[in-house]
Short mmCIF file of N, CA and C and ligand atoms in Angstrom, two decimals:
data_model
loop_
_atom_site.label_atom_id
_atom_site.label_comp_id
_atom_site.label_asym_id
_atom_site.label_seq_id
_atom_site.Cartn_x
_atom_site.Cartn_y
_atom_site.Cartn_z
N UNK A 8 -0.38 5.35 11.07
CA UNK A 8 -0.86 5.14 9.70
C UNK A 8 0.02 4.14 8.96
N UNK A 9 -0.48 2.84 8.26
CA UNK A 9 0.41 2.59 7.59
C UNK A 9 0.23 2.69 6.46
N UNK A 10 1.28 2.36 5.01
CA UNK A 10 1.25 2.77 3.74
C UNK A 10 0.69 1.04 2.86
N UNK A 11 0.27 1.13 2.43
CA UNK A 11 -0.46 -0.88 1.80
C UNK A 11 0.37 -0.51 0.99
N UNK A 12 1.59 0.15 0.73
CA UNK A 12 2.50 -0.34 -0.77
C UNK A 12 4.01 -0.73 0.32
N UNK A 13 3.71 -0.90 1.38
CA UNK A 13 5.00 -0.83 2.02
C UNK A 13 5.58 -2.36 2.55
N UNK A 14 6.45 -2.62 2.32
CA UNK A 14 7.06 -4.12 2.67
C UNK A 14 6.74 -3.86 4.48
N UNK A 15 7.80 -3.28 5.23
CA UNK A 15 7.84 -3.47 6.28
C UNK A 15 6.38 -2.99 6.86
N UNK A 16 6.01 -1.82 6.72
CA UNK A 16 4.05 -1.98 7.01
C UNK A 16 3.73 -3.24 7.44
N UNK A 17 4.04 -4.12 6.52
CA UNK A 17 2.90 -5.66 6.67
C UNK A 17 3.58 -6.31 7.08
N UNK A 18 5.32 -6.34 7.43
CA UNK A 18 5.97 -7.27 8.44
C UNK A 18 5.57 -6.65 10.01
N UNK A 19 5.58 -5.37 10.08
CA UNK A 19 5.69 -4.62 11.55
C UNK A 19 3.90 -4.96 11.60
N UNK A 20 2.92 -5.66 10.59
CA UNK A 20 1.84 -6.24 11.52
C UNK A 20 1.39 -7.17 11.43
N UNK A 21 2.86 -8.01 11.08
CA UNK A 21 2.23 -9.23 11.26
C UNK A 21 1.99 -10.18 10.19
N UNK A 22 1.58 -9.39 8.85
CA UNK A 22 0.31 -9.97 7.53
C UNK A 22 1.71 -10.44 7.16
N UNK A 23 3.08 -10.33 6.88
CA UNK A 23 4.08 -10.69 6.05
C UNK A 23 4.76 -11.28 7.28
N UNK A 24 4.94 -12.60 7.46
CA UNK A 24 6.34 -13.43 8.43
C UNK A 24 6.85 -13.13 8.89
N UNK A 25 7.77 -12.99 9.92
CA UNK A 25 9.35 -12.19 10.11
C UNK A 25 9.69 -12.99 11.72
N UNK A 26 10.95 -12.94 11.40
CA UNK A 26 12.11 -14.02 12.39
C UNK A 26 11.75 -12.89 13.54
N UNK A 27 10.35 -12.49 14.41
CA UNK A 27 10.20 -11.53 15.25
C UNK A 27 11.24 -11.87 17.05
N UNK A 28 12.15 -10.78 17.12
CA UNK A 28 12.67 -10.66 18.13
C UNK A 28 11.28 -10.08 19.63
N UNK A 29 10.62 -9.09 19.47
CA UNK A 29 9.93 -8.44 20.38
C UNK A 29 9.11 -8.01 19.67
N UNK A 30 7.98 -7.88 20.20
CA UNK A 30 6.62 -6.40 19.78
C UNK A 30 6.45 -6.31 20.83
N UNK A 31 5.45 -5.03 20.50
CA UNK A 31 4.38 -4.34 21.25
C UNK A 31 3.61 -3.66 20.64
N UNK A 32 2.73 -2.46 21.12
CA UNK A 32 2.05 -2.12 19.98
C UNK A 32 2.23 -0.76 19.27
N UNK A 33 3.55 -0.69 19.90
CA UNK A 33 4.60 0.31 18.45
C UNK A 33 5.33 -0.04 18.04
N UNK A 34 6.25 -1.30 18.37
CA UNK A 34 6.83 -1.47 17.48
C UNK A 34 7.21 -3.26 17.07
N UNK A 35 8.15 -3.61 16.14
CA UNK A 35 8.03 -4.86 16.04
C UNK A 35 9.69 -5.01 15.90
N UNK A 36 10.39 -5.67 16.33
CA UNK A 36 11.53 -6.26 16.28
C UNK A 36 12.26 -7.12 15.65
N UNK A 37 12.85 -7.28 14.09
CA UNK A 37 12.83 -8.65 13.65
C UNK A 37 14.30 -8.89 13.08
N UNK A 38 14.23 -9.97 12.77
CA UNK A 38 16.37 -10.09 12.02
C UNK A 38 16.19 -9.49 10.66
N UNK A 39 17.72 -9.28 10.43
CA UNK A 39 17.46 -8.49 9.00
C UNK A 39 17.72 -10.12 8.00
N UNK A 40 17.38 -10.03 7.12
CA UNK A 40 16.95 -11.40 6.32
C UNK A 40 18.31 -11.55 5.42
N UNK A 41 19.16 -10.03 5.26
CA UNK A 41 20.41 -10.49 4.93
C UNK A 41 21.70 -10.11 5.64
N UNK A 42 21.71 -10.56 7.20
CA UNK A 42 22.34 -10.03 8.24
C UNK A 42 23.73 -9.55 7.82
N UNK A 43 24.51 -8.51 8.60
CA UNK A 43 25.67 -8.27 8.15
C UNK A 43 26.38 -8.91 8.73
N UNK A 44 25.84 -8.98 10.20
CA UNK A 44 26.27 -10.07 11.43
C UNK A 44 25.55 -11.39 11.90
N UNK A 45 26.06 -12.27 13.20
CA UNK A 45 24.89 -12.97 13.49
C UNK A 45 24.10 -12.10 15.03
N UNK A 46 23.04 -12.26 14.57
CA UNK A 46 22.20 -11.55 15.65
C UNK A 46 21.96 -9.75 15.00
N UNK A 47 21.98 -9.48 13.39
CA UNK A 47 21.38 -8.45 12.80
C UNK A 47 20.36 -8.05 13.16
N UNK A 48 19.81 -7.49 13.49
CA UNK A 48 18.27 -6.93 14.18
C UNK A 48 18.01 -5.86 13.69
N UNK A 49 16.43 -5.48 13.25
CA UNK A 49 15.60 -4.12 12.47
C UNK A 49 14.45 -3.48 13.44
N UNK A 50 14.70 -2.71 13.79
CA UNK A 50 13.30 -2.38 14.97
C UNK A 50 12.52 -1.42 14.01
N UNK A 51 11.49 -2.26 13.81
CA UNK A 51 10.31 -1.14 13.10
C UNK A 51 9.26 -0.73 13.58
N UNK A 52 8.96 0.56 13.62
CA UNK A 52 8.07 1.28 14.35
C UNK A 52 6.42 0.50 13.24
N UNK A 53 5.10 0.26 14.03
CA UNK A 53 4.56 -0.05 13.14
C UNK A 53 3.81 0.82 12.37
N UNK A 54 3.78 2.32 12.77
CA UNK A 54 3.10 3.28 11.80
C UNK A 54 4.44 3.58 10.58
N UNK A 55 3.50 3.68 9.78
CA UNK A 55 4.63 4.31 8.55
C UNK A 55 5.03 5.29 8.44
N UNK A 56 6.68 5.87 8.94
CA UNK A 56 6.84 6.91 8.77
C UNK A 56 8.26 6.40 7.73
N UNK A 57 8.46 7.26 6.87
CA UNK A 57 9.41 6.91 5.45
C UNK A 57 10.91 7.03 6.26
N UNK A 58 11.38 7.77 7.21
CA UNK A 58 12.98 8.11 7.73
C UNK A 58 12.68 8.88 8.72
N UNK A 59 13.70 9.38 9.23
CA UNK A 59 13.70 9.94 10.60
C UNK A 59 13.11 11.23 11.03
N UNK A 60 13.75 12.21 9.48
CA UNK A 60 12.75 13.28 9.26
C UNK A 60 11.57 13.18 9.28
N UNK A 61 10.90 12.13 9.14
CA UNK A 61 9.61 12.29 9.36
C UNK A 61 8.89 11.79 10.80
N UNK A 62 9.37 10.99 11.41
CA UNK A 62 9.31 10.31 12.60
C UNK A 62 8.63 11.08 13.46
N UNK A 63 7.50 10.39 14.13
CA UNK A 63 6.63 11.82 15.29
C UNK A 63 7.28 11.62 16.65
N UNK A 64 7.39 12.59 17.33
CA UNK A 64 8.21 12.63 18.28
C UNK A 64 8.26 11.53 19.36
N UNK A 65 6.89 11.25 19.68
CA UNK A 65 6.69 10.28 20.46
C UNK A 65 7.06 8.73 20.01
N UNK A 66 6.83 8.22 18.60
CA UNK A 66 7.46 7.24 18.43
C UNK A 66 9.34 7.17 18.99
N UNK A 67 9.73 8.56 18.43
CA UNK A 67 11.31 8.49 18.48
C UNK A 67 11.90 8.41 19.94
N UNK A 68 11.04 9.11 21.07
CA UNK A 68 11.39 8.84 22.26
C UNK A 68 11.63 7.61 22.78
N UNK A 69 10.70 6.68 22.16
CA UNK A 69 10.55 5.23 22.61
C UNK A 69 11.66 4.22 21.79
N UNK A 70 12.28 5.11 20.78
CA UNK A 70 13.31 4.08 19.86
C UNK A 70 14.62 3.54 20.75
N UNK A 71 14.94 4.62 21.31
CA UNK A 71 16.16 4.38 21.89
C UNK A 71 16.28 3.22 23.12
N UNK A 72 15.15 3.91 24.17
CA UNK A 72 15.29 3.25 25.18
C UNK A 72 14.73 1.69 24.67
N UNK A 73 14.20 1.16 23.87
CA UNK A 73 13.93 -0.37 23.22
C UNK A 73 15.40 -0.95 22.55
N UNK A 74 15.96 0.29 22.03
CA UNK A 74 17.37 -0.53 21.26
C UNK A 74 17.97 -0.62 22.58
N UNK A 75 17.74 0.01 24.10
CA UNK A 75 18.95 -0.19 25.02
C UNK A 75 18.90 -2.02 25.49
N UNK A 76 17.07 -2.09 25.58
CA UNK A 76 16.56 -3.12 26.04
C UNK A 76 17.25 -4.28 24.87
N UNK A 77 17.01 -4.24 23.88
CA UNK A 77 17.55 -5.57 22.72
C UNK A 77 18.69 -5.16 23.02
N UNK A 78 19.78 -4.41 23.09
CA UNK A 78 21.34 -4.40 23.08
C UNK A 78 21.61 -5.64 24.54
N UNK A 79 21.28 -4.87 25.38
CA UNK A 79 21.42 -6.05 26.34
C UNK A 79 21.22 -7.52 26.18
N UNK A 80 20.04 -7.32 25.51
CA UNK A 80 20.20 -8.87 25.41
C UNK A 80 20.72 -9.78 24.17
N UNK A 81 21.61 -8.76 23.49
CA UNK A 81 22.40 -9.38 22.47
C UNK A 81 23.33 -9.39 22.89
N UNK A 82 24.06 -8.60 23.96
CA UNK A 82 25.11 -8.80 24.54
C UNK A 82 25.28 -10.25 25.06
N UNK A 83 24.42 -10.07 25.95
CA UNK A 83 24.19 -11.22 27.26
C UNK A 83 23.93 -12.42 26.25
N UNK A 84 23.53 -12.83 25.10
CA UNK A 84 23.05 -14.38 24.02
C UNK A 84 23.78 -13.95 23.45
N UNK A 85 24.01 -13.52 22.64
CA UNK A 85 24.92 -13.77 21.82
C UNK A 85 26.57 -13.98 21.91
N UNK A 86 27.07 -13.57 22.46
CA UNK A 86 28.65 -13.45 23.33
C UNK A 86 29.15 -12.23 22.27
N UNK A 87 28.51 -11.21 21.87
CA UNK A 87 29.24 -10.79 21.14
C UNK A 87 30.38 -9.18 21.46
N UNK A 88 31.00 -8.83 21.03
CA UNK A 88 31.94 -7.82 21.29
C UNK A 88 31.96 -6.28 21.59
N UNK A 89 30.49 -6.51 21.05
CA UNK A 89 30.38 -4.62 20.71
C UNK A 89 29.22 -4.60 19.85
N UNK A 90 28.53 -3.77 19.22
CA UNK A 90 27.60 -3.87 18.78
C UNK A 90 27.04 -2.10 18.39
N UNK A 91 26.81 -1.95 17.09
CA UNK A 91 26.46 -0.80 16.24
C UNK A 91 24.88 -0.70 16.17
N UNK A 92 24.37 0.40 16.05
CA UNK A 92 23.23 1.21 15.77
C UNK A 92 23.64 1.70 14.21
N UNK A 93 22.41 1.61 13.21
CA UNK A 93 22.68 2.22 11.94
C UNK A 93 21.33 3.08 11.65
N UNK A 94 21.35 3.84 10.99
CA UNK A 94 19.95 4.53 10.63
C UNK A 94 20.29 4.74 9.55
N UNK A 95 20.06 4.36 8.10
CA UNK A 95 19.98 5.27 6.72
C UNK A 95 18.90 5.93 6.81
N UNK A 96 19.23 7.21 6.45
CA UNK A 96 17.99 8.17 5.46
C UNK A 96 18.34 8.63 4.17
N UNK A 97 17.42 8.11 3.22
CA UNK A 97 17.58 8.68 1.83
C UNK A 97 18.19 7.34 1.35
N UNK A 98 18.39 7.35 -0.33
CA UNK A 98 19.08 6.49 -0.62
C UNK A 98 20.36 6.75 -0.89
N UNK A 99 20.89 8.12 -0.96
CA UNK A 99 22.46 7.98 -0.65
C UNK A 99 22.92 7.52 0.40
N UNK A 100 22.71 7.75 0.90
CA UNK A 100 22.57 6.98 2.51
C UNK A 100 22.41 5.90 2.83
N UNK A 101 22.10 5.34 1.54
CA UNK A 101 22.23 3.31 1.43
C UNK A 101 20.77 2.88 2.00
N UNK A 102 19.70 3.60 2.60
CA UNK A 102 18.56 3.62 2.48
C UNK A 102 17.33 3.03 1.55
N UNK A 103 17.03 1.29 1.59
CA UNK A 103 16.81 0.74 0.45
C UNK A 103 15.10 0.46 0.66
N UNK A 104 14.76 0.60 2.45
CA UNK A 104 13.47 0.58 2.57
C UNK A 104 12.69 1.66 3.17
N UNK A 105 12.19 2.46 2.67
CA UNK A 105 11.74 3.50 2.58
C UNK A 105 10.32 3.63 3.98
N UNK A 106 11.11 3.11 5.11
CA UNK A 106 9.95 2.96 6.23
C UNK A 106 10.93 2.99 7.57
N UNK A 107 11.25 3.88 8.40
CA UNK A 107 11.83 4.30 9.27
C UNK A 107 12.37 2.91 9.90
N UNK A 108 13.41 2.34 10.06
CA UNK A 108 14.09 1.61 10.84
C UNK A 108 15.60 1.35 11.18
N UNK A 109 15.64 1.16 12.18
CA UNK A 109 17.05 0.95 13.22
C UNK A 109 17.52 -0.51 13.31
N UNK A 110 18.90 -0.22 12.54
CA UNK A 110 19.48 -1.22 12.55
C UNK A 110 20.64 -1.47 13.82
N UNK A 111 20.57 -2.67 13.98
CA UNK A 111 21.11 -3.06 15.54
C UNK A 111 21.93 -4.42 15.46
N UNK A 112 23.18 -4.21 14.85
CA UNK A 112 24.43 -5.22 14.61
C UNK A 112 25.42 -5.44 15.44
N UNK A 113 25.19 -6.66 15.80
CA UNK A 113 26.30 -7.07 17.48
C UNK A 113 27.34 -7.27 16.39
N UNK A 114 28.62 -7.02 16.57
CA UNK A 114 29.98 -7.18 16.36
C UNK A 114 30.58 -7.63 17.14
N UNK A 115 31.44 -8.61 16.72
CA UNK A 115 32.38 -9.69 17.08
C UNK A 115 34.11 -9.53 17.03
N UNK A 116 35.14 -9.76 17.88
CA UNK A 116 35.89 -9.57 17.72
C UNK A 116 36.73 -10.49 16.22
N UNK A 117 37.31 -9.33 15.27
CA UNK A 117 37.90 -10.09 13.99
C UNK A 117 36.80 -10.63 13.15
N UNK A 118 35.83 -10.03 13.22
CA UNK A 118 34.34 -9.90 12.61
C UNK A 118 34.68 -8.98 11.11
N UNK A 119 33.65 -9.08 10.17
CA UNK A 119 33.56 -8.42 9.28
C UNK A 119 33.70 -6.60 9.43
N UNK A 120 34.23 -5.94 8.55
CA UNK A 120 34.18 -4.24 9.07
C UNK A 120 32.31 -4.23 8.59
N UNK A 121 31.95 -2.98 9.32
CA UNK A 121 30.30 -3.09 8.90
C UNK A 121 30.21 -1.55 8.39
N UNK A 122 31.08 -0.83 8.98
CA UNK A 122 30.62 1.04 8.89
C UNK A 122 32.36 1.39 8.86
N UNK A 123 32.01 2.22 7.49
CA UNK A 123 33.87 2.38 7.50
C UNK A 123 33.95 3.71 7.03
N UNK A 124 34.61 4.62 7.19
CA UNK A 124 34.54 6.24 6.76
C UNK A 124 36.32 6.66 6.87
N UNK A 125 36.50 7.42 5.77
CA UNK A 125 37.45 7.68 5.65
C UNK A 125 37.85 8.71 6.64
N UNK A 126 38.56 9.32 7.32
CA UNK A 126 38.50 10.70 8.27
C UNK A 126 38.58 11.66 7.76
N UNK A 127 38.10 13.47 7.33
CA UNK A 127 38.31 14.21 6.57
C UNK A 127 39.22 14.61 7.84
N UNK A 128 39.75 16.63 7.19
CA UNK A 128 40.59 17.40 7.49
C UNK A 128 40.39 18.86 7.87
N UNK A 129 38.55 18.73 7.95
CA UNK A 129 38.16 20.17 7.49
C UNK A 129 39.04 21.40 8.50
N UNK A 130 39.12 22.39 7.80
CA UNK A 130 39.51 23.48 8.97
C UNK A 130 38.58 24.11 9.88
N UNK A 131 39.11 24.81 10.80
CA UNK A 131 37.92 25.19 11.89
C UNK A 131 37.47 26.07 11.36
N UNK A 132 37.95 26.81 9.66
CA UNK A 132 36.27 27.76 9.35
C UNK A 132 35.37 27.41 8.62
N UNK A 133 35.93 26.34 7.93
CA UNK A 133 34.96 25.47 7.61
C UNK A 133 33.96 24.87 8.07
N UNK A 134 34.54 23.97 9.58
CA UNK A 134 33.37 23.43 10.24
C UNK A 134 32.80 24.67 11.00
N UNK A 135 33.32 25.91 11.36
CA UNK A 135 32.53 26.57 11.51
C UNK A 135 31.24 27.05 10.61
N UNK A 136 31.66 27.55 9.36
CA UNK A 136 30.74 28.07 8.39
C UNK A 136 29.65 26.26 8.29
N UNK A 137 30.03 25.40 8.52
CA UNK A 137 28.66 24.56 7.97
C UNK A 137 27.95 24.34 9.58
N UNK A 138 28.78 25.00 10.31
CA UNK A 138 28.24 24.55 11.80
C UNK A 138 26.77 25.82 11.95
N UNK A 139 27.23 27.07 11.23
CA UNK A 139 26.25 27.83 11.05
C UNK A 139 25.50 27.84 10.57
N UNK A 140 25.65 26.64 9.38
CA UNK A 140 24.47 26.92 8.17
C UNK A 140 23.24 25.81 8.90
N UNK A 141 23.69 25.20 9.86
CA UNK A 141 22.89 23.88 10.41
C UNK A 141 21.89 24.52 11.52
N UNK A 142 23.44 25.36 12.05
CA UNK A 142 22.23 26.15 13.48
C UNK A 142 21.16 27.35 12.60
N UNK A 143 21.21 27.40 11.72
CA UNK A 143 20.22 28.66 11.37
C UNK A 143 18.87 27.94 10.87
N UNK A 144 19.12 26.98 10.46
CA UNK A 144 18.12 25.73 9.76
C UNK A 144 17.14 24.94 10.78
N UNK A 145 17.50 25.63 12.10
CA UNK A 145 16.92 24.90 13.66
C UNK A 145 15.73 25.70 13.80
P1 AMP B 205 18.36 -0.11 4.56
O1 AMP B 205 19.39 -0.35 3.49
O2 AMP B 205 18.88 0.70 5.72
O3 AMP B 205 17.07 0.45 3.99
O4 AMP B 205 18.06 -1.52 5.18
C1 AMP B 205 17.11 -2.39 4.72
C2 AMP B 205 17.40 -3.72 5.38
O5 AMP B 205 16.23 -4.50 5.33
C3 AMP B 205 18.51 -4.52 4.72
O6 AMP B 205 19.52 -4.80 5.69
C4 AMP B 205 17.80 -5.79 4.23
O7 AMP B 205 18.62 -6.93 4.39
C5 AMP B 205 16.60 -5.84 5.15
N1 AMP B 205 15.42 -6.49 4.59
C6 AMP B 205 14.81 -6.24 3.41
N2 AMP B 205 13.68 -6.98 3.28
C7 AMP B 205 13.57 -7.68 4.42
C8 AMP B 205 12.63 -8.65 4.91
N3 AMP B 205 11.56 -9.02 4.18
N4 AMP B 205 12.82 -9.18 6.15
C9 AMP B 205 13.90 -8.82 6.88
N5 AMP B 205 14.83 -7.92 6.49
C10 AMP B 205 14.67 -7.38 5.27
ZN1 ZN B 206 5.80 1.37 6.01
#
């Protein structure tokens, strides 16, 4: 299904431009238009699903093994060092387009930082008690 109020909707078919890396006919592959890196890449599924929570299973099976396929070959063209997977959900989460996609940033050695987190300290009853509140929510 897609949503007609949705930006990526009409890039993932086509009706809106895009610097396309790969399709098929789930998904569409394209650069992000304000890369963090060179060789930024967005894999968008072309049905509209808003984030991951919503994602139908069968699309999500097929996400991974396609980012294994583009990783390789950003490795292999691009010369680059290493290379990150991102997913926002929500907009705390820095989540600015509201249509399920995987971000796929080759990193370079002495490259820009892209994903930076401070380390917490929690104690083990802590991560226990939220480790429970997650498994009961399954
Ligand atoms: P997020 O913040 O995870 O929702 O990521 C949205 C990403 O989409 C950002 O990295 C934007 O640079 C990128 N973006 C937004 N509009 C376009 C567009 N028309 N074509 C390509 N990338 C886009
Ligand atoms: Zn959409």
């Amino acid at each position: 299904m897609k949503d007609n109020n949705c930006i990526f909707c009409k890039i993932a078919a086509g009706e809106i431009p895009s610097k396309t890396i790969y399709e098929d006919d789930k998904f569409r592959v394209i650069m992000d238009l304000g890369a963090a890196s060179e060789g930024h890449a967005l894999i968008l599924p072309k049905d509209h699903y808003a984030n991951l929570m919503e994602l139908d299973e069968e699309t999500a099976s097929s996400v991974l093994p396609l980012a294994g396929k583009i990783s390789r070959a950003m490795m292999k063209s691009l010369d680059c060092d290493g290379l990150n997977l991102v997913q926002n959900n929500g907009e705390e989460a820095g989540q600015t387009v509201m249509h399920f996609h995987l971000h796929m940033i080759p990193r370079y050695k002495g490259g820009n930082e892209v994903i930076e987190w401070k380390p917490g300290s929690p104690s083990a009853e802590e991560l226990e008690e939220t480790a429970a509140k997650i498994r009961e929510a399954l």
